[in-house]
Amino acid sequence: MINNSHTIKEKDFKNHGNESHVTPLVRTHDLAIGYRRKKQHKIVARHIDIALHPGELVCLLGPNGSGKSTLMRTLAGIQPSLSGEVHLKNHPIKAYNQKRLSKELSLVLTERQQTGNLSVYSILTLGRYPYLNWLGQLQEKDKNIIKWAIRETGIAPFINSHIDKLSDGEKQKVMIARALIQETPVIILDEPTAHLDLPNRIGIIRLLKKMARDTGKAILLSTHELDLALQAADAIWLIMPDQSLTTGVPEDLVLNGTFASAFRKEGLQFDDQTGSFKFHEWDGKKTVALHGGKATRIWTVRALEREGYAIASKGDFNIVIRENGADTIWHIEYEDRAYEFSLLEHVIQFLRHPEHREIAENNSIYSTKTLAWEKI
């Protein structure tokens, strides 16, 4: 129950309105999150001091089970903290009543929502509930906001469908649209791109990024899309293995090694040159000297590393990439012979099977018809 002496009144928000452009919309102090048990508490993260500012898109990252969803629920006021404080617009989150909170913060969780057999449009109208009059009627402004969210999230084709007839990805887009319709200064989304294909994942992230920039909303989302987070986030909140939380811009966290240490695992390596993870292990035995190429070189390196080869100044093989317009030739020198291939598939097949090297001749390619080495 909320103590009336701490309940926020409308005038309190007006008094703080002019500060919103310089102060965080959400901030915590020495926050500990987890679950309350009868005899002891289960802490999943502690000593959390974070701030979510207007106009920011922040990505929350961390290994599975690190407490990302727990943190989001705690920030949204639907799960109590174990200790510490959460403030929304300079007021304790627990001081908000439900109606006032729903005008300040919208939340999209990964749990299945109890929506019954409602139509998609009916669910979207729920986003305007905090603003409706006592008759519960949508005004023209409400309808225009709903139309905008439908257009931006691309859900028009199934707007009249029942929600239980949609795929998981379609349901996810509906819930994101409802959060946009709610028109809150803070939006918190737990894995909003889950169940979406790549074009839709990029589209949602781009939309959220644009909204943060154009409207000054503070948007926090958790995701396993590490590459998208590195490209799109203004800041990253990273839950570490020791239950602490580190924050910073993506580039700083990569350059100082924090990002790699958060996801360190045997057989997994973060490449700070490409901003991606590698799961290939090099045994120190196979090397390739690679020369030439531009975009082709990048993909050649990926293919070679996948096969367990390391790139070195001198190697077991000497490969020269020759580009001529749209045509690419991989010239391979091995022992006292040279071979040329027009596809990386054939290069890899050659490297995999030593027995083929003995019968291959200069200017040979791998024939996809006979599955044998043939002279051009």
Short mmCIF file of C-alpha atoms in Angstrom, two decimals, residues 83 113 157 201:
data_model
loop_
_atom_site.label_atom_id
_atom_site.label_comp_id
_atom_site.label_asym_id
_atom_site.label_seq_id
_atom_site.Cartn_x
_atom_site.Cartn_y
_atom_site.Cartn_z
CA SER A 83 17.38 -2.83 -1.37
CA GLN A 113 -0.11 -11.44 -22.03
CA PRO A 157 -2.49 -6.43 -42.53
CA ARG A 201 14.33 -6.70 -36.08
#
